[in-house]
Amino acid sequence: MNLLTSPSTDESAVFGAQLRGWRLARGQSQLALALAAGVSTRHLSYLETGRAGPSREMVLSLSLAMALPLRSRNQLLMAAGFAPMYRETAMDAPAMGPVRDALQFMLRANEPNPTFVVDRRYDVTDANASGRWLLSAFVADSTHWTRPWNMAQLILRPEGMQAFLRNGDEVQRKVLGRLKRDLGGAQPRDSRDEALLREISPALARLGQAPLPNPPLPGEPLPLLVGLQLQRGELALNFFTTIATLGTTLDVTLQEMRIETLFPADAPTRAFLTARAAET
């Protein structure tokens, strides 16, 4: 197709279905999205139903208004008949050498705090020594899993970390909610995306109606952070999480990468991590 012409009716319908899917996944009404993107609700409705085709600028404006990841912006552009805008570079490409070096530096520098590199599916693509220890210590059956381990599956399955999570609902709500946000509106999805969303759907439905465990009494202050509370036998560890991303990335691979570090939320956890690091 000539990129200077308007998209065909079929392309408009495909784009409209994807646009509507993302809008619903983001929980936005047509009015809210129209206001954010600076377009009329009537025109937005025409775009969703395929009665009108978008310009390239309109696709990018709507993507920005929905805060879509770069991968999904490319998908919307292609659905509308335009070329993708953002490249996707493999992590083992020579151009990624400085990034790989920076990640290894961050993983080592964060010791003894467990640190993980995760992608959009919450696959653990790398970890420091403390992170690898934590997964081995708080996973029920490590022989069950093949790499890359997926954090969402680890916290859901009995052969994973489920039995050792003292605040399982809180952790699942945070991790699964983010995963649904990142994958839920994407079209087309690959088979791994579909399988993962199917697996987490029952838990999301349950968490949508369940209150937080041990809700505070009236007048009791809420906790500063929703963290990660682990216990196996006599060993109890309490963490809070920080998430680092690479700033202003224009590459799909880099934008989808997150560095998650678990910091001790109490003195006993800090002391245990420090002592363990001194022994290794």
PDB file of C-alpha atoms in Angstrom:
ATOM      1  CA  MET A   1       0.000   0.000   0.000  1.00  0.00           C
ATOM      2  CA  ASN A   2       1.151   3.556  -0.758  1.00  0.00           C
ATOM      3  CA  LEU A   3       1.756   5.145   2.616  1.00  0.00           C
ATOM      4  CA  LEU A   4       0.531   8.496   1.269  1.00  0.00           C
ATOM      5  CA  THR A   5      -2.964   7.152   0.678  1.00  0.00           C
ATOM      6  CA  SER A   6      -5.714   6.573   3.212  1.00  0.00           C
ATOM      7  CA  PRO A   7      -5.953   3.113   4.793  1.00  0.00           C
ATOM      8  CA  SER A   8      -8.402   0.690   3.220  1.00  0.00           C
ATOM      9  CA  THR A   9     -11.713  -0.220   4.826  1.00  0.00           C
ATOM     10  CA  ASP A  10     -10.297  -3.568   5.984  1.00  0.00           C
ATOM     11  CA  GLU A  11      -7.303  -1.873   7.546  1.00  0.00           C
ATOM     12  CA  SER A  12      -9.555   0.655   9.262  1.00  0.00           C
ATOM     13  CA  ALA A  13     -11.595  -2.158  10.783  1.00  0.00           C
ATOM     14  CA  VAL A  14      -8.467  -3.942  12.072  1.00  0.00           C
ATOM     15  CA  PHE A  15      -7.117  -0.699  13.501  1.00  0.00           C
ATOM     16  CA  GLY A  16     -10.480   0.123  15.077  1.00  0.00           C
ATOM     17  CA  ALA A  17     -10.678  -3.243  16.835  1.00  0.00           C
ATOM     18  CA  GLN A  18      -7.164  -2.863  18.235  1.00  0.00           C
ATOM     19  CA  LEU A  19      -7.824   0.724  19.317  1.00  0.00           C
ATOM     20  CA  ARG A  20     -10.983  -0.283  21.153  1.00  0.00           C
ATOM     21  CA  GLY A  21      -9.198  -3.230  22.781  1.00  0.00           C
ATOM     22  CA  TRP A  22      -6.481  -1.005  24.168  1.00  0.00           C
ATOM     23  CA  ARG A  23      -8.926   1.677  25.301  1.00  0.00           C
ATOM     24  CA  LEU A  24     -10.952  -0.877  27.257  1.00  0.00           C
ATOM     25  CA  ALA A  25      -7.793  -2.459  28.684  1.00  0.00           C
ATOM     26  CA  ARG A  26      -6.751   0.985  29.894  1.00  0.00           C
ATOM     27  CA  GLY A  27     -10.172   1.562  31.461  1.00  0.00           C
ATOM     28  CA  GLN A  28     -10.770   4.728  29.442  1.00  0.00           C
ATOM     29  CA  SER A  29     -14.119   5.881  28.133  1.00  0.00           C
ATOM     30  CA  GLN A  30     -14.358   7.268  24.617  1.00  0.00           C
ATOM     31  CA  LEU A  31     -14.803  10.724  26.137  1.00  0.00           C
ATOM     32  CA  ALA A  32     -11.708  10.409  28.310  1.00  0.00           C
ATOM     33  CA  LEU A  33      -9.531   9.184  25.449  1.00  0.00           C
ATOM     34  CA  ALA A  34     -10.907  11.800  23.061  1.00  0.00           C
ATOM     35  CA  LEU A  35     -10.098  14.602  25.502  1.00  0.00           C
ATOM     36  CA  ALA A  36      -6.590  13.237  26.145  1.00  0.00           C
ATOM     37  CA  ALA A  37      -5.854  12.898  22.428  1.00  0.00           C
ATOM     38  CA  GLY A  38      -7.491  16.182  21.366  1.00  0.00           C
ATOM     39  CA  VAL A  39     -10.048  14.581  19.067  1.00  0.00           C
ATOM     40  CA  SER A  40     -13.855  14.583  19.048  1.00  0.00           C
ATOM     41  CA  THR A  41     -15.696  11.615  20.523  1.00  0.00           C
ATOM     42  CA  ARG A  42     -17.559  11.285  17.218  1.00  0.00           C
ATOM     43  CA  HIS A  43     -14.336  10.905  15.259  1.00  0.00           C
ATOM     44  CA  LEU A  44     -12.975   8.458  17.836  1.00  0.00           C
ATOM     45  CA  SER A  45     -16.159   6.413  17.524  1.00  0.00           C
ATOM     46  CA  TYR A  46     -15.743   6.378  13.727  1.00  0.00           C
ATOM     47  CA  LEU A  47     -12.148   5.204  14.128  1.00  0.00           C
ATOM     48  CA  GLU A  48     -13.175   2.342  16.427  1.00  0.00           C
ATOM     49  CA  THR A  49     -15.968   1.161  14.145  1.00  0.00           C
ATOM     50  CA  GLY A  50     -13.846   1.405  10.990  1.00  0.00           C
ATOM     51  CA  ARG A  51     -15.975   4.142   9.432  1.00  0.00           C
ATOM     52  CA  ALA A  52     -12.892   6.366   9.307  1.00  0.00           C
ATOM     53  CA  GLY A  53      -9.184   5.704   8.934  1.00  0.00           C
ATOM     54  CA  PRO A  54      -6.541   7.459  11.013  1.00  0.00           C
ATOM     55  CA  SER A  55      -3.574   9.480   9.871  1.00  0.00           C
ATOM     56  CA  ARG A  56      -0.146   8.427  11.100  1.00  0.00           C
ATOM     57  CA  GLU A  57      -0.133  11.400  13.451  1.00  0.00           C
ATOM     58  CA  MET A  58      -3.515  10.371  14.857  1.00  0.00           C
ATOM     59  CA  VAL A  59      -2.268   6.844  15.594  1.00  0.00           C
ATOM     60  CA  LEU A  60       0.707   8.262  17.488  1.00  0.00           C
ATOM     61  CA  SER A  61      -1.458  10.774  19.345  1.00  0.00           C
ATOM     62  CA  LEU A  62      -3.890   8.080  20.500  1.00  0.00           C
ATOM     63  CA  SER A  63      -0.999   5.778  21.475  1.00  0.00           C
ATOM     64  CA  LEU A  64       0.517   8.529  23.597  1.00  0.00           C
ATOM     65  CA  ALA A  65      -2.838   9.326  25.224  1.00  0.00           C
ATOM     66  CA  MET A  66      -3.184   5.664  26.264  1.00  0.00           C
ATOM     67  CA  ALA A  67       0.478   5.451  27.351  1.00  0.00           C
ATOM     68  CA  LEU A  68       1.002   2.414  25.119  1.00  0.00           C
ATOM     69  CA  PRO A  69       4.350   0.610  25.102  1.00  0.00           C
ATOM     70  CA  LEU A  70       6.424   1.020  21.961  1.00  0.00           C
ATOM     71  CA  ARG A  71       5.665  -2.509  20.744  1.00  0.00           C
ATOM     72  CA  SER A  72       1.947  -1.777  20.764  1.00  0.00           C
ATOM     73  CA  ARG A  73       2.433   1.583  19.054  1.00  0.00           C
ATOM     74  CA  ASN A  74       4.155  -0.265  16.233  1.00  0.00           C
ATOM     75  CA  GLN A  75       1.262  -2.737  16.077  1.00  0.00           C
ATOM     76  CA  LEU A  76      -1.290   0.065  15.858  1.00  0.00           C
ATOM     77  CA  LEU A  77       0.694   1.789  13.124  1.00  0.00           C
ATOM     78  CA  MET A  78       0.876  -1.414  11.082  1.00  0.00           C
ATOM     79  CA  ALA A  79      -2.820  -2.136  11.649  1.00  0.00           C
ATOM     80  CA  ALA A  80      -3.577   1.291  10.177  1.00  0.00           C
ATOM     81  CA  GLY A  81      -1.378   0.623   7.151  1.00  0.00           C
ATOM     82  CA  PHE A  82       1.740   2.515   8.177  1.00  0.00           C
ATOM     83  CA  ALA A  83       5.318   1.418   8.729  1.00  0.00           C
ATOM     84  CA  PRO A  84       6.413   0.751  12.326  1.00  0.00           C
ATOM     85  CA  MET A  85       8.296   3.610  13.959  1.00  0.00           C
ATOM     86  CA  TYR A  86      10.323   1.934  16.716  1.00  0.00           C
ATOM     87  CA  ARG A  87      13.046  -0.654  16.224  1.00  0.00           C
ATOM     88  CA  GLU A  88      13.546  -3.805  18.313  1.00  0.00           C
ATOM     89  CA  THR A  89      17.177  -4.752  18.887  1.00  0.00           C
ATOM     90  CA  ALA A  90      18.213  -8.166  20.225  1.00  0.00           C
ATOM     91  CA  MET A  91      20.064  -8.012  23.539  1.00  0.00           C
ATOM     92  CA  ASP A  92      23.007  -9.938  22.083  1.00  0.00           C
ATOM     93  CA  ALA A  93      23.463  -7.418  19.250  1.00  0.00           C
ATOM     94  CA  PRO A  94      26.802  -5.541  19.235  1.00  0.00           C
ATOM     95  CA  ALA A  95      24.964  -2.223  19.652  1.00  0.00           C
ATOM     96  CA  MET A  96      23.637  -3.459  23.004  1.00  0.00           C
ATOM     97  CA  GLY A  97      27.136  -3.968  24.449  1.00  0.00           C
ATOM     98  CA  PRO A  98      27.064  -0.803  26.618  1.00  0.00           C
ATOM     99  CA  VAL A  99      23.589  -1.734  27.885  1.00  0.00           C
ATOM    100  CA  ARG A 100      24.705  -5.255  28.831  1.00  0.00           C
ATOM    101  CA  ASP A 101      27.694  -3.785  30.666  1.00  0.00           C
ATOM    102  CA  ALA A 102      25.467  -1.313  32.519  1.00  0.00           C
ATOM    103  CA  LEU A 103      23.054  -4.054  33.575  1.00  0.00           C
ATOM    104  CA  GLN A 104      25.852  -6.223  34.952  1.00  0.00           C
ATOM    105  CA  PHE A 105      27.226  -3.244  36.857  1.00  0.00           C
ATOM    106  CA  MET A 106      23.794  -2.549  38.395  1.00  0.00           C
ATOM    107  CA  LEU A 107      23.276  -6.188  39.354  1.00  0.00           C
ATOM    108  CA  ARG A 108      26.650  -6.359  41.110  1.00  0.00           C
ATOM    109  CA  ALA A 109      26.283  -2.934  42.726  1.00  0.00           C
ATOM    110  CA  ASN A 110      22.941  -3.856  44.284  1.00  0.00           C
ATOM    111  CA  GLU A 111      24.365  -6.794  46.254  1.00  0.00           C
ATOM    112  CA  PRO A 112      23.416  -8.058  48.781  1.00  0.00           C
ATOM    113  CA  ASN A 113      19.909  -6.975  47.759  1.00  0.00           C
ATOM    114  CA  PRO A 114      18.186  -9.448  45.394  1.00  0.00           C
ATOM    115  CA  THR A 115      17.902  -7.825  41.966  1.00  0.00           C
ATOM    116  CA  PHE A 116      16.236  -9.094  38.795  1.00  0.00           C
ATOM    117  CA  VAL A 117      16.053  -8.005  35.168  1.00  0.00           C
ATOM    118  CA  VAL A 118      12.549  -8.726  33.859  1.00  0.00           C
ATOM    119  CA  ASP A 119      10.796  -8.166  30.551  1.00  0.00           C
ATOM    120  CA  ARG A 120       7.204  -7.263  29.676  1.00  0.00           C
ATOM    121  CA  ARG A 121       5.991 -10.802  30.482  1.00  0.00           C
ATOM    122  CA  TYR A 122       7.761 -10.745  33.848  1.00  0.00           C
ATOM    123  CA  ASP A 123      10.245 -13.324  32.594  1.00  0.00           C
ATOM    124  CA  VAL A 124      13.398 -13.164  34.703  1.00  0.00           C
ATOM    125  CA  THR A 125      16.103 -12.657  32.078  1.00  0.00           C
ATOM    126  CA  ASP A 126      18.949 -12.068  34.531  1.00  0.00           C
ATOM    127  CA  ALA A 127      19.621 -11.740  38.270  1.00  0.00           C
ATOM    128  CA  ASN A 128      22.451 -11.090  40.664  1.00  0.00           C
ATOM    129  CA  ALA A 129      23.763 -13.772  43.042  1.00  0.00           C
ATOM    130  CA  SER A 130      21.346 -12.753  45.821  1.00  0.00           C
ATOM    131  CA  GLY A 131      18.427 -12.868  43.418  1.00  0.00           C
ATOM    132  CA  ARG A 132      19.345 -16.352  42.247  1.00  0.00           C
ATOM    133  CA  TRP A 133      19.668 -17.474  45.866  1.00  0.00           C
ATOM    134  CA  LEU A 134      16.236 -16.073  46.764  1.00  0.00           C
ATOM    135  CA  LEU A 135      14.579 -17.942  43.897  1.00  0.00           C
ATOM    136  CA  SER A 136      16.252 -21.192  44.887  1.00  0.00           C
ATOM    137  CA  ALA A 137      15.366 -20.745  48.571  1.00  0.00           C
ATOM    138  CA  PHE A 138      11.697 -19.788  48.129  1.00  0.00           C
ATOM    139  CA  VAL A 139      10.620 -21.930  45.180  1.00  0.00           C
ATOM    140  CA  ALA A 140       9.029 -25.235  46.179  1.00  0.00           C
ATOM    141  CA  ASP A 141      10.259 -27.325  43.237  1.00  0.00           C
ATOM    142  CA  SER A 142      13.000 -25.771  41.135  1.00  0.00           C
ATOM    143  CA  THR A 143      13.173 -28.848  38.875  1.00  0.00           C
ATOM    144  CA  HIS A 144       9.680 -28.048  37.590  1.00  0.00           C
ATOM    145  CA  TRP A 145      10.758 -24.810  35.903  1.00  0.00           C
ATOM    146  CA  THR A 146      12.584 -24.077  32.667  1.00  0.00           C
ATOM    147  CA  ARG A 147      14.354 -20.793  32.050  1.00  0.00           C
ATOM    148  CA  PRO A 148      13.470 -18.036  31.806  1.00  0.00           C
ATOM    149  CA  TRP A 149      11.423 -18.342  34.977  1.00  0.00           C
ATOM    150  CA  ASN A 150       8.278 -16.251  34.894  1.00  0.00           C
ATOM    151  CA  MET A 151       7.587 -14.239  38.042  1.00  0.00           C
ATOM    152  CA  ALA A 152       3.799 -14.232  37.584  1.00  0.00           C
ATOM    153  CA  GLN A 153       3.719 -18.035  37.357  1.00  0.00           C
ATOM    154  CA  LEU A 154       6.123 -18.369  40.297  1.00  0.00           C
ATOM    155  CA  ILE A 155       3.803 -16.455  42.638  1.00  0.00           C
ATOM    156  CA  LEU A 156       0.672 -18.270  41.435  1.00  0.00           C
ATOM    157  CA  ARG A 157       1.659 -21.936  41.333  1.00  0.00           C
ATOM    158  CA  PRO A 158       2.095 -24.282  44.315  1.00  0.00           C
ATOM    159  CA  GLU A 159       5.348 -25.592  42.843  1.00  0.00           C
ATOM    160  CA  GLY A 160       6.598 -22.006  42.847  1.00  0.00           C
ATOM    161  CA  MET A 161       6.598 -19.398  45.627  1.00  0.00           C
ATOM    162  CA  GLN A 162       2.903 -19.517  46.525  1.00  0.00           C
ATOM    163  CA  ALA A 163       3.296 -21.384  49.825  1.00  0.00           C
ATOM    164  CA  PHE A 164       5.999 -18.999  51.046  1.00  0.00           C
ATOM    165  CA  LEU A 165       4.190 -15.698  50.389  1.00  0.00           C
ATOM    166  CA  ARG A 166       2.757 -14.264  53.583  1.00  0.00           C
ATOM    167  CA  ASN A 167       1.069 -11.424  51.670  1.00  0.00           C
ATOM    168  CA  GLY A 168       0.200 -13.363  48.537  1.00  0.00           C
ATOM    169  CA  ASP A 169      -2.881 -11.369  47.533  1.00  0.00           C
ATOM    170  CA  GLU A 170      -1.019  -8.082  47.697  1.00  0.00           C
ATOM    171  CA  VAL A 171       1.908  -9.379  45.665  1.00  0.00           C
ATOM    172  CA  GLN A 172      -0.344 -11.039  43.091  1.00  0.00           C
ATOM    173  CA  ARG A 173      -2.472  -7.924  42.727  1.00  0.00           C
ATOM    174  CA  LYS A 174       0.623  -5.837  41.982  1.00  0.00           C
ATOM    175  CA  VAL A 175       2.394  -8.251  39.621  1.00  0.00           C
ATOM    176  CA  LEU A 176      -0.648  -9.610  37.776  1.00  0.00           C
ATOM    177  CA  GLY A 177      -2.226  -6.176  37.470  1.00  0.00           C
ATOM    178  CA  ARG A 178       0.878  -4.814  35.795  1.00  0.00           C
ATOM    179  CA  LEU A 179       1.084  -7.844  33.524  1.00  0.00           C
ATOM    180  CA  LYS A 180      -2.528  -7.403  32.435  1.00  0.00           C
ATOM    181  CA  ARG A 181      -1.871  -3.735  31.764  1.00  0.00           C
ATOM    182  CA  ASP A 182       1.171  -4.530  29.620  1.00  0.00           C
ATOM    183  CA  LEU A 183      -0.337  -7.432  27.660  1.00  0.00           C
ATOM    184  CA  GLY A 184      -4.106  -7.196  27.975  1.00  0.00           C
ATOM    185  CA  GLY A 185      -4.913  -4.836  25.131  1.00  0.00           C
ATOM    186  CA  ALA A 186      -2.228  -5.946  22.702  1.00  0.00           C
ATOM    187  CA  GLN A 187      -3.319  -7.409  19.383  1.00  0.00           C
ATOM    188  CA  PRO A 188      -2.200  -9.591  17.819  1.00  0.00           C
ATOM    189  CA  ARG A 189      -0.790 -11.488  20.807  1.00  0.00           C
ATOM    190  CA  ASP A 190       1.548 -14.405  20.422  1.00  0.00           C
ATOM    191  CA  SER A 191       0.832 -17.824  21.922  1.00  0.00           C
ATOM    192  CA  ARG A 192       2.897 -17.178  25.071  1.00  0.00           C
ATOM    193  CA  ASP A 193       1.040 -13.933  25.763  1.00  0.00           C
ATOM    194  CA  GLU A 194      -2.309 -15.689  25.336  1.00  0.00           C
ATOM    195  CA  ALA A 195      -1.350 -18.615  27.566  1.00  0.00           C
ATOM    196  CA  LEU A 196      -0.058 -16.329  30.298  1.00  0.00           C
ATOM    197  CA  LEU A 197      -3.167 -14.140  30.255  1.00  0.00           C
ATOM    198  CA  ARG A 198      -5.393 -17.220  30.426  1.00  0.00           C
ATOM    199  CA  GLU A 199      -3.461 -18.494  33.432  1.00  0.00           C
ATOM    200  CA  ILE A 200      -3.651 -15.258  35.414  1.00  0.00           C
ATOM    201  CA  SER A 201      -7.287 -14.433  34.556  1.00  0.00           C
ATOM    202  CA  PRO A 202      -8.891 -16.497  37.383  1.00  0.00           C
ATOM    203  CA  ALA A 203      -6.554 -14.912  39.942  1.00  0.00           C
ATOM    204  CA  LEU A 204      -7.315 -11.416  38.642  1.00  0.00           C
ATOM    205  CA  ALA A 205     -11.047 -12.076  38.901  1.00  0.00           C
ATOM    206  CA  ARG A 206     -10.625 -13.262  42.474  1.00  0.00           C
ATOM    207  CA  LEU A 207      -8.410 -10.352  43.446  1.00  0.00           C
ATOM    208  CA  GLY A 208     -10.860  -7.867  41.992  1.00  0.00           C
ATOM    209  CA  GLN A 209     -13.383  -8.798  44.667  1.00  0.00           C
ATOM    210  CA  ALA A 210     -11.165  -9.800  47.554  1.00  0.00           C
ATOM    211  CA  PRO A 211     -10.057  -7.207  50.110  1.00  0.00           C
ATOM    212  CA  LEU A 212      -6.432  -6.876  51.048  1.00  0.00           C
ATOM    213  CA  PRO A 213      -5.482  -9.479  53.643  1.00  0.00           C
ATOM    214  CA  ASN A 214      -5.655  -8.301  57.226  1.00  0.00           C
ATOM    215  CA  PRO A 215      -7.345  -4.967  56.421  1.00  0.00           C
ATOM    216  CA  PRO A 216      -6.444  -2.197  58.879  1.00  0.00           C
ATOM    217  CA  LEU A 217      -8.905  -1.254  61.576  1.00  0.00           C
ATOM    218  CA  PRO A 218     -10.713   2.103  61.272  1.00  0.00           C
ATOM    219  CA  GLY A 219      -8.268   4.832  62.163  1.00  0.00           C
ATOM    220  CA  GLU A 220      -5.232   2.549  61.787  1.00  0.00           C
ATOM    221  CA  PRO A 221      -2.639   4.083  59.442  1.00  0.00           C
ATOM    222  CA  LEU A 222      -2.024   2.305  56.144  1.00  0.00           C
ATOM    223  CA  PRO A 223       1.441   0.826  55.546  1.00  0.00           C
ATOM    224  CA  LEU A 224       3.933   3.003  53.727  1.00  0.00           C
ATOM    225  CA  LEU A 225       4.639   0.292  51.153  1.00  0.00           C
ATOM    226  CA  VAL A 226       3.077  -2.907  49.834  1.00  0.00           C
ATOM    227  CA  GLY A 227       6.105  -5.169  49.906  1.00  0.00           C
ATOM    228  CA  LEU A 228       7.087  -8.793  49.633  1.00  0.00           C
ATOM    229  CA  GLN A 229       6.858 -10.953  52.756  1.00  0.00           C
ATOM    230  CA  LEU A 230       8.462 -14.396  52.508  1.00  0.00           C
ATOM    231  CA  GLN A 231       8.684 -17.211  55.027  1.00  0.00           C
ATOM    232  CA  ARG A 232      10.045 -20.733  54.780  1.00  0.00           C
ATOM    233  CA  GLY A 233      10.383 -22.549  58.060  1.00  0.00           C
ATOM    234  CA  GLU A 234      12.082 -20.254  60.565  1.00  0.00           C
ATOM    235  CA  LEU A 235      13.412 -17.907  57.893  1.00  0.00           C
ATOM    236  CA  ALA A 236      11.218 -14.813  57.426  1.00  0.00           C
ATOM    237  CA  LEU A 237      12.251 -11.961  55.125  1.00  0.00           C
ATOM    238  CA  ASN A 238      10.466  -8.674  54.452  1.00  0.00           C
ATOM    239  CA  PHE A 239      11.222  -6.523  51.398  1.00  0.00           C
ATOM    240  CA  PHE A 240      10.028  -3.525  49.484  1.00  0.00           C
ATOM    241  CA  THR A 241      10.578  -3.197  45.752  1.00  0.00           C
ATOM    242  CA  THR A 242      12.082  -0.505  43.581  1.00  0.00           C
ATOM    243  CA  ILE A 243      11.773  -0.571  39.795  1.00  0.00           C
ATOM    244  CA  ALA A 244      14.318   1.064  37.505  1.00  0.00           C
ATOM    245  CA  THR A 245      13.916   1.562  33.766  1.00  0.00           C
ATOM    246  CA  LEU A 246      16.179   2.917  31.057  1.00  0.00           C
ATOM    247  CA  GLY A 247      15.157   6.517  30.425  1.00  0.00           C
ATOM    248  CA  THR A 248      13.685   7.898  27.180  1.00  0.00           C
ATOM    249  CA  THR A 249      14.265   4.725  25.189  1.00  0.00           C
ATOM    250  CA  LEU A 250      13.173   4.531  21.558  1.00  0.00           C
ATOM    251  CA  ASP A 251      13.884   0.804  21.226  1.00  0.00           C
ATOM    252  CA  VAL A 252      11.228  -1.813  22.007  1.00  0.00           C
ATOM    253  CA  THR A 253      13.629  -4.177  23.786  1.00  0.00           C
ATOM    254  CA  LEU A 254      15.018  -1.469  26.055  1.00  0.00           C
ATOM    255  CA  GLN A 255      11.641   0.018  26.922  1.00  0.00           C
ATOM    256  CA  GLU A 256      10.280  -3.362  27.995  1.00  0.00           C
ATOM    257  CA  MET A 257      13.211  -4.007  30.322  1.00  0.00           C
ATOM    258  CA  ARG A 258      12.905  -3.368  34.078  1.00  0.00           C
ATOM    259  CA  ILE A 259      15.392  -3.791  36.895  1.00  0.00           C
ATOM    260  CA  GLU A 260      13.584  -4.769  40.095  1.00  0.00           C
ATOM    261  CA  THR A 261      15.489  -4.666  43.379  1.00  0.00           C
ATOM    262  CA  LEU A 262      14.262  -6.027  46.712  1.00  0.00           C
ATOM    263  CA  PHE A 263      15.444  -3.914  49.646  1.00  0.00           C
ATOM    264  CA  PRO A 264      15.131  -5.031  53.287  1.00  0.00           C
ATOM    265  CA  ALA A 265      12.044  -3.600  54.958  1.00  0.00           C
ATOM    266  CA  ASP A 266      13.212  -4.372  58.493  1.00  0.00           C
ATOM    267  CA  ALA A 267      16.410  -4.795  60.513  1.00  0.00           C
ATOM    268  CA  PRO A 268      16.352  -8.646  60.687  1.00  0.00           C
ATOM    269  CA  THR A 269      16.113  -8.920  56.898  1.00  0.00           C
ATOM    270  CA  ARG A 270      18.957  -6.443  56.461  1.00  0.00           C
ATOM    271  CA  ALA A 271      21.097  -8.344  58.958  1.00  0.00           C
ATOM    272  CA  PHE A 272      20.396 -11.685  57.276  1.00  0.00           C
ATOM    273  CA  LEU A 273      21.311 -10.387  53.800  1.00  0.00           C
ATOM    274  CA  THR A 274      24.497  -8.793  55.093  1.00  0.00           C
ATOM    275  CA  ALA A 275      25.562 -11.953  56.958  1.00  0.00           C
ATOM    276  CA  ARG A 276      24.804 -14.182  54.009  1.00  0.00           C
ATOM    277  CA  ALA A 277      26.833 -11.965  51.660  1.00  0.00           C
ATOM    278  CA  ALA A 278      29.795 -12.112  54.063  1.00  0.00           C
ATOM    279  CA  GLU A 279      29.703 -15.913  54.011  1.00  0.00           C
ATOM    280  CA  THR A 280      29.698 -16.260  50.231  1.00  0.00           C
TER     281      THR A 280
END
